[in-house]
Tab-separated table of C-alpha atoms in Angstrom:
chain	number	residue	atom	x	y	z
A	1096	MET	CA	145.182	124.602	31.643
A	1097	LEU	CA	142.381	127.131	32.177
A	1098	LYS	CA	139.881	124.319	32.590
A	1099	ARG	CA	142.124	122.597	35.164
A	1100	ASN	CA	142.438	125.841	37.150
A	1101	SER	CA	138.667	126.300	37.095
A	1102	ILE	CA	138.111	122.805	38.443
A	1103	PHE	CA	140.704	123.384	41.159
A	1104	ALA	CA	139.066	126.681	42.155
A	1105	PHE	CA	135.680	124.980	42.261
A	1106	LEU	CA	136.990	122.202	44.520
A	1107	VAL	CA	138.640	124.722	46.832
A	1108	THR	CA	135.337	126.642	47.086
A	1109	VAL	CA	133.409	123.464	47.879
A	1110	PHE	CA	135.994	122.515	50.507
A	1111	ILE	CA	135.736	125.928	52.166
A	1112	LEU	CA	131.931	125.747	52.187
A	1113	VAL	CA	132.019	122.280	53.740
A	1114	ILE	CA	134.441	123.429	56.453
A	1115	CYS	CA	132.335	126.528	57.205
A	1116	SER	CA	129.132	124.486	57.346
A	1117	ALA	CA	130.752	122.012	59.717
A	1118	GLN	CA	131.891	124.847	61.968
A	1119	VAL	CA	128.403	126.364	62.032
A	1120	PHE	CA	126.865	122.952	62.782
A	1121	ALA	CA	129.397	122.342	65.556
A	1122	ALA	CA	128.602	125.730	67.078
A	1123	THR	CA	124.854	125.019	67.136
A	1124	GLU	CA	123.515	124.016	70.548
A	1125	PHE	CA	120.548	121.676	70.262
A	1126	ILE	CA	118.091	122.085	73.130
A	1127	SER	CA	115.232	119.649	73.532
A	1128	ILE	CA	112.356	120.558	75.863
A	1129	ALA	CA	111.051	117.347	77.446
A	1130	THR	CA	107.264	117.365	77.765
A	1131	GLY	CA	104.742	114.537	78.168
A	1132	SER	CA	102.600	112.195	76.076
A	1133	THR	CA	101.224	113.608	72.836
A	1134	GLY	CA	97.575	113.515	73.954
A	1135	GLY	CA	98.171	115.711	77.007
A	1136	THR	CA	98.933	119.407	77.446
A	1137	TYR	CA	102.692	119.261	78.053
A	1138	TYR	CA	103.593	118.203	74.523
A	1139	PRO	CA	101.640	120.784	72.458
A	1140	VAL	CA	102.674	123.586	74.815
A	1141	GLY	CA	106.285	122.385	74.624
A	1142	VAL	CA	106.062	122.590	70.837
A	1143	ILE	CA	104.691	126.141	71.111
A	1144	LEU	CA	107.449	127.246	73.516
A	1145	ALA	CA	110.191	125.650	71.423
A	1146	GLY	CA	108.908	127.456	68.341
A	1147	ASP	CA	108.664	130.747	70.204
A	1148	PHE	CA	112.205	130.465	71.576
A	1149	GLN	CA	113.510	129.520	68.142
A	1150	ASP	CA	111.866	132.531	66.524
A	1151	ASP	CA	112.963	135.028	69.190
A	1152	ILE	CA	116.352	133.685	70.249
A	1153	GLY	CA	117.511	131.446	67.388
A	1154	GLY	CA	121.116	132.176	66.570
A	1155	ASN	CA	123.273	129.203	67.506
A	1156	TYR	CA	120.395	127.521	69.356
A	1157	LYS	CA	118.047	124.934	67.890
A	1158	PHE	CA	114.971	124.322	70.077
A	1159	THR	CA	112.703	121.292	69.746
A	1160	ALA	CA	110.044	119.593	71.882
A	1161	GLN	CA	110.430	115.963	72.949
A	1162	ALA	CA	107.530	113.686	73.913
A	1163	SER	CA	108.128	111.764	77.138
A	1164	GLY	CA	106.450	109.960	80.012
A	1165	GLY	CA	105.856	113.232	81.864
A	1166	SER	CA	107.112	114.871	85.044
A	1167	ARG	CA	108.876	111.990	86.760
A	1168	GLU	CA	110.685	110.863	83.637
A	1169	ASN	CA	111.647	114.451	82.823
A	1170	LEU	CA	113.100	114.956	86.292
A	1171	GLU	CA	115.137	111.761	86.059
A	1172	MET	CA	116.444	112.773	82.632
A	1173	MET	CA	117.468	116.113	84.085
A	1174	ARG	CA	119.174	114.376	87.017
A	1175	ASN	CA	121.231	112.440	84.460
A	1176	LYS	CA	121.826	115.569	82.334
A	1177	GLU	CA	120.114	113.934	79.367
A	1178	ILE	CA	118.009	117.064	78.866
A	1179	LYS	CA	118.456	120.751	79.689
A	1180	MET	CA	114.830	121.916	79.802
A	1181	ALA	CA	111.458	120.391	80.600
A	1182	VAL	CA	107.848	120.995	81.485
A	1183	ALA	CA	107.073	119.408	84.860
A	1184	GLY	CA	104.552	119.635	87.658
A	1185	GLY	CA	105.464	122.053	90.422
A	1186	ALA	CA	104.776	119.477	93.127
A	1187	PRO	CA	107.036	116.629	91.919
A	1188	THR	CA	109.740	119.172	91.083
A	1189	SER	CA	109.631	120.515	94.649
A	1190	ASN	CA	109.613	116.980	96.074
A	1191	ALA	CA	112.534	115.964	93.855
A	1192	TYR	CA	114.700	118.915	94.898
A	1193	SER	CA	113.795	118.535	98.590
A	1194	GLY	CA	114.292	114.757	98.571
A	1195	ILE	CA	110.879	113.894	100.000
A	1196	GLY	CA	108.225	111.335	99.100
A	1197	LYS	CA	109.399	109.141	96.245
A	1198	TYR	CA	112.669	111.119	96.204
A	1199	GLU	CA	113.667	110.447	99.801
A	1200	GLY	CA	117.392	109.744	99.823
A	1201	LYS	CA	117.717	110.555	96.111
A	1202	ALA	CA	117.132	114.293	95.758
A	1203	ILE	CA	117.681	115.964	92.394
A	1204	LYS	CA	119.704	119.102	93.103
A	1205	ASN	CA	120.594	120.247	89.581
A	1206	ILE	CA	117.075	121.479	88.707
A	1207	ARG	CA	115.998	125.123	88.680
A	1208	PHE	CA	112.616	126.796	88.226
A	1209	VAL	CA	112.118	129.268	85.366
A	1210	THR	CA	108.394	130.077	85.547
A	1211	ALA	CA	104.995	128.703	86.465
A	1212	LEU	CA	102.918	127.931	83.390
A	1213	TRP	CA	99.273	126.941	83.913
A	1214	PRO	CA	97.074	125.143	86.454
A	1215	GLU	CA	96.850	121.413	85.764
A	1216	ALA	CA	93.379	120.079	86.442
A	1217	MET	CA	93.014	116.553	87.816
A	1218	GLN	CA	90.662	115.291	85.077
A	1219	ILE	CA	89.453	111.730	85.674
A	1220	VAL	CA	87.112	110.666	82.890
A	1221	TYR	CA	84.895	107.575	83.112
A	1222	ARG	CA	82.414	105.747	80.918
A	1223	THR	CA	78.972	106.496	82.314
A	1224	LYS	CA	77.592	103.028	81.496
A	1225	THR	CA	80.069	101.470	83.951
A	1226	GLY	CA	78.075	102.925	86.841
A	1227	ILE	CA	81.149	104.725	88.174
A	1228	LYS	CA	80.389	107.847	90.210
A	1229	THR	CA	83.169	108.027	92.803
A	1230	PHE	CA	86.613	106.584	93.492
A	1231	GLU	CA	85.019	103.847	95.598
A	1232	ASP	CA	83.543	102.458	92.360
A	1233	PHE	CA	87.044	101.844	90.947
A	1234	SER	CA	87.609	98.642	92.948
A	1235	GLY	CA	88.593	95.758	90.685
A	1236	ARG	CA	88.228	97.774	87.472
A	1237	LYS	CA	90.706	98.664	84.730
A	1238	ILE	CA	91.750	102.284	85.196
A	1239	ALA	CA	94.340	104.087	83.054
A	1240	VAL	CA	96.638	106.107	85.312
A	1241	GLY	CA	98.778	107.822	82.666
A	1242	PRO	CA	102.204	106.778	81.365
A	1243	ALA	CA	104.695	105.226	83.763
A	1244	GLY	CA	106.706	108.110	85.186
A	1245	GLY	CA	103.998	110.657	84.427
A	1246	GLY	CA	102.055	112.976	86.708
A	1247	GLY	CA	99.355	110.376	87.295
A	1248	SER	CA	101.843	108.284	89.258
A	1249	VAL	CA	102.520	111.295	91.497
A	1250	TYR	CA	99.143	112.976	91.971
A	1251	PHE	CA	96.526	110.272	91.472
A	1252	PRO	CA	97.648	108.149	94.481
A	1253	ILE	CA	97.325	111.213	96.757
A	1254	LEU	CA	93.759	111.866	95.614
A	1255	LEU	CA	92.793	108.205	95.951
A	1256	LYS	CA	94.218	107.805	99.456
A	1257	GLN	CA	92.968	111.067	100.943
A	1258	ILE	CA	89.470	110.948	99.480
A	1259	SER	CA	88.649	107.240	99.515
A	1260	GLY	CA	91.486	105.315	101.194
A	1261	LEU	CA	92.239	103.491	97.924
A	1262	SER	CA	95.543	102.889	96.149
A	1263	PHE	CA	96.633	101.505	92.780
A	1264	ASP	CA	96.418	98.070	94.422
A	1265	SER	CA	92.648	98.537	94.704
A	1266	PHE	CA	92.110	98.220	90.931
A	1267	LYS	CA	93.911	97.200	87.746
A	1268	PRO	CA	96.115	100.170	86.788
A	1269	GLN	CA	96.889	100.583	83.100
A	1270	PHE	CA	99.967	102.714	82.384
A	1271	LEU	CA	98.858	104.338	79.147
A	1272	GLY	CA	99.614	107.666	77.500
A	1273	TYR	CA	96.713	110.061	77.117
A	1274	SER	CA	95.946	109.322	73.457
A	1275	ASP	CA	96.060	105.587	74.144
A	1276	SER	CA	93.823	106.068	77.200
A	1277	ALA	CA	91.211	107.897	75.132
A	1278	GLN	CA	91.321	105.162	72.495
A	1279	ALA	CA	90.984	102.452	75.162
A	1280	ILE	CA	87.920	104.173	76.648
A	1281	GLN	CA	86.289	104.351	73.220
A	1282	ASN	CA	87.045	100.670	72.614
A	1283	ARG	CA	85.612	99.799	76.065
A	1284	LEU	CA	88.926	98.279	77.128
A	1285	ILE	CA	89.118	100.385	80.303
A	1286	ASP	CA	86.526	101.981	82.572
A	1287	ALA	CA	88.153	105.313	83.446
A	1288	CYS	CA	91.350	107.244	82.893
A	1289	PHE	CA	93.469	109.958	84.473
A	1290	LEU	CA	93.987	112.864	82.047
A	1291	GLY	CA	95.508	115.520	84.284
A	1292	GLY	CA	96.659	118.632	82.488
A	1293	GLY	CA	95.957	122.172	81.432
A	1294	PHE	CA	92.566	122.578	79.864
A	1295	PRO	CA	91.537	121.936	77.243
A	1296	THR	CA	93.554	118.698	77.293
A	1297	SER	CA	93.473	117.312	73.758
A	1298	ALA	CA	92.465	113.761	74.712
A	1299	VAL	CA	89.425	114.983	76.673
A	1300	PRO	CA	87.432	116.636	73.853
A	1301	GLN	CA	88.166	113.520	71.821
A	1302	LEU	CA	86.224	111.552	74.437
A	1303	TYR	CA	83.459	114.094	74.984
A	1304	ALA	CA	82.859	114.250	71.218
A	1305	SER	CA	82.862	110.461	70.751
A	1306	GLN	CA	79.869	108.117	70.661
A	1307	ILE	CA	80.837	106.766	74.105
A	1308	SER	CA	79.044	108.592	76.916
A	1309	VAL	CA	81.595	109.935	79.408
A	1310	ASP	CA	81.692	112.177	82.459
A	1311	MET	CA	84.248	113.426	84.976
A	1312	ILE	CA	84.663	112.751	88.676
A	1313	GLU	CA	84.209	116.017	90.572
A	1314	PHE	CA	85.592	117.069	93.942
A	1315	SER	CA	83.735	118.773	96.760
A	1316	ASP	CA	85.258	121.497	98.914
A	1317	GLU	CA	85.608	118.823	101.604
A	1318	ASP	CA	87.570	116.629	99.196
A	1319	VAL	CA	89.900	119.523	98.378
A	1320	ALA	CA	90.436	120.209	102.088
A	1321	LYS	CA	91.322	116.544	102.753
A	1322	VAL	CA	93.892	116.518	99.969
A	1323	ARG	CA	95.394	119.840	101.040
A	1324	GLU	CA	96.085	118.380	104.498
A	1325	VAL	CA	98.972	116.393	102.988
A	1326	ALA	CA	99.504	118.260	99.703
A	1327	PRO	CA	98.930	122.003	100.222
A	1328	TYR	CA	99.979	122.779	96.643
A	1329	PHE	CA	96.544	121.577	95.463
A	1330	ALA	CA	93.756	124.115	94.949
A	1331	LYS	CA	90.216	124.133	93.618
A	1332	VAL	CA	89.975	124.432	89.823
A	1333	VAL	CA	86.773	124.998	87.857
A	1334	ILE	CA	86.474	124.061	84.184
A	1335	GLU	CA	83.691	126.243	82.866
A	1336	LYS	CA	80.670	124.865	81.060
A	1337	GLY	CA	81.259	124.448	77.328
A	1338	THR	CA	85.027	124.005	77.539
A	1339	TYR	CA	84.556	120.512	76.102
A	1340	PRO	CA	81.994	119.335	73.501
A	1341	GLY	CA	78.644	118.670	75.164
A	1342	GLN	CA	79.922	119.707	78.614
A	1343	ASP	CA	76.668	121.072	80.032
A	1344	ARG	CA	77.860	122.179	83.501
A	1345	ASP	CA	80.866	123.634	85.283
A	1346	LEU	CA	83.237	120.908	86.487
A	1347	ASN	CA	84.525	121.318	90.050
A	1348	LEU	CA	87.988	119.795	90.105
A	1349	MET	CA	91.325	120.434	91.781
A	1350	GLY	CA	94.756	121.035	90.366
A	1351	ILE	CA	98.348	122.216	90.701
A	1352	LYS	CA	100.698	124.455	88.708
A	1353	SER	CA	102.824	123.135	85.872
A	1354	THR	CA	106.265	124.722	85.454
A	1355	LEU	CA	109.142	125.253	83.066
A	1356	ILE	CA	112.386	123.968	84.569
A	1357	VAL	CA	116.013	123.923	83.415
A	1358	GLU	CA	119.264	122.237	84.355
A	1359	LYS	CA	121.295	124.523	86.613
A	1360	ASP	CA	124.193	124.860	84.139
A	1361	VAL	CA	122.072	126.446	81.392
A	1362	SER	CA	123.461	129.919	80.727
A	1363	GLU	CA	122.045	132.924	82.583
A	1364	GLU	CA	121.735	134.855	79.332
A	1365	LEU	CA	119.663	132.133	77.651
A	1366	VAL	CA	117.165	131.797	80.502
A	1367	TYR	CA	116.813	135.591	80.657
A	1368	LYS	CA	116.089	135.680	76.914
A	1369	MET	CA	113.522	132.877	77.250
A	1370	LEU	CA	111.569	134.812	79.863
A	1371	GLU	CA	111.901	137.975	77.831
A	1372	ALA	CA	110.391	136.107	74.867
A	1373	ILE	CA	107.489	134.805	76.960
A	1374	TYR	CA	106.535	137.849	79.013
A	1375	THR	CA	107.726	140.974	77.206
A	1376	LYS	CA	107.509	139.994	73.544
A	1377	ASP	CA	105.051	137.205	72.802
A	1378	LEU	CA	102.638	136.649	75.699
A	1379	ASP	CA	99.495	137.718	73.831
A	1380	GLY	CA	100.446	135.541	70.869
A	1381	LEU	CA	101.193	132.552	73.098
A	1382	LYS	CA	97.777	132.847	74.747
A	1383	GLN	CA	96.139	132.521	71.349
A	1384	LYS	CA	97.984	129.308	70.547
A	1385	HIS	CA	96.724	127.128	73.417
A	1386	GLY	CA	93.936	127.544	75.947
A	1387	ALA	CA	96.174	126.429	78.828
A	1388	LEU	CA	98.367	129.498	78.325
A	1389	LYS	CA	95.489	131.970	78.682
A	1390	THR	CA	96.018	132.131	82.449
A	1391	MET	CA	99.684	133.147	82.184
A	1392	SER	CA	100.805	136.617	83.265
A	1393	LEU	CA	103.962	138.125	84.733
A	1394	ASP	CA	102.301	138.725	88.113
A	1395	GLN	CA	101.404	134.997	88.265
A	1396	ALA	CA	104.811	133.773	87.098
A	1397	LEU	CA	105.936	132.555	90.532
A	1398	ASN	CA	102.585	131.517	92.024
A	1399	GLY	CA	102.561	127.860	93.026
A	1400	LEU	CA	106.365	127.542	92.980
A	1401	THR	CA	108.021	126.429	96.222
A	1402	SER	CA	111.258	124.986	97.582
A	1403	VAL	CA	113.317	124.970	94.359
A	1404	PRO	CA	115.700	127.851	93.544
A	1405	LEU	CA	115.028	129.979	90.506
A	1406	HIS	CA	117.712	129.921	87.835
A	1407	PRO	CA	119.984	133.013	88.086
A	1408	GLY	CA	118.762	134.169	84.674
A	1409	ALA	CA	115.186	134.043	85.983
A	1410	ILE	CA	116.121	135.938	89.155
A	1411	LYS	CA	117.684	138.673	87.064
A	1412	PHE	CA	114.629	138.928	84.793
A	1413	TYR	CA	112.085	139.067	87.627
A	1414	GLN	CA	114.084	141.582	89.643
A	1415	GLU	CA	114.398	143.872	86.635
A	1416	ASN	CA	110.651	143.591	86.015
A	1417	GLY	CA	109.506	144.306	89.575
A	1418	VAL	CA	108.372	140.776	90.489
A	1419	GLU	CA	108.789	139.999	94.180
A	1420	ILE	CA	110.715	136.755	94.659
A	1421	PRO	CA	109.947	134.601	97.744
A	1422	ASP	CA	112.958	133.722	99.881
A	1423	ASP	CA	112.661	129.978	99.210
A	1424	LEU	CA	113.100	130.594	95.461
A	1425	MET	CA	116.265	132.668	95.831
A	1426	GLY	CA	118.532	129.712	96.611
A	1427	ASN	CA	121.894	130.068	98.285
């Protein structure tokens, strides 16, 4: 009889533990931060942010990073409420919310800015033995333009048209992720590739350190001015000598700000805690984890952001920390 009672007590304990575990699991909110291809900057930074949020906020939240096709795909997933958070370029995010360019007639109104992250440099790497020097040399060649739905599909066409009058129809575009682009260059399957991102971008040192001789297309001040006529969110960006293996000179490029965005229904408290984790608890540590984050600071948190409202949790955080918020980020 004693043995039977012991078995019964054991089964009751197991049952209670199972029920409690199920309740805890059900209460956990899984939040995936959509990023970009694994060879770019979005993905590793997304991993860093997810880990930071998990360490500082944790509780009933489980943060992870999700590889994706980049900004355009992330915005569409947010439109469809398939994701709650993402890293995305400031320019396509503004265009998506405002319903201009590729988003004319199909604006995405459920997106909200949280913070600017880092300047994304328009890095276009080519094999030197191809004889490529400028965009005009792309005609008829195989050029990787990034994954379908990525930033290359948004930014690269603007650069091509304004600087040289070219479009993707002028060459053979290859829609490859950054790691695949780097591999294709090394295998001489393509002639150049778009690797836009915060620097260092992981696929770029892979190319600079390889046995294939590569270089980057640079932009003059005149080029920057031409692009800014239609896309004022672009600015000159300089990648200092030695950033990449064997890089023996400063690289004069142009770029835009990347951003952290959320779906509008994410809780105010959570967004506030995310910004608190970034700017008041862990900023120095974050800067040590990836070179792209070295430029981040609270006084630069809203630079490069336009046209999209800040999330209410972000508004609360910035107001409490003395950051002036432009009118076009306050929303209605």
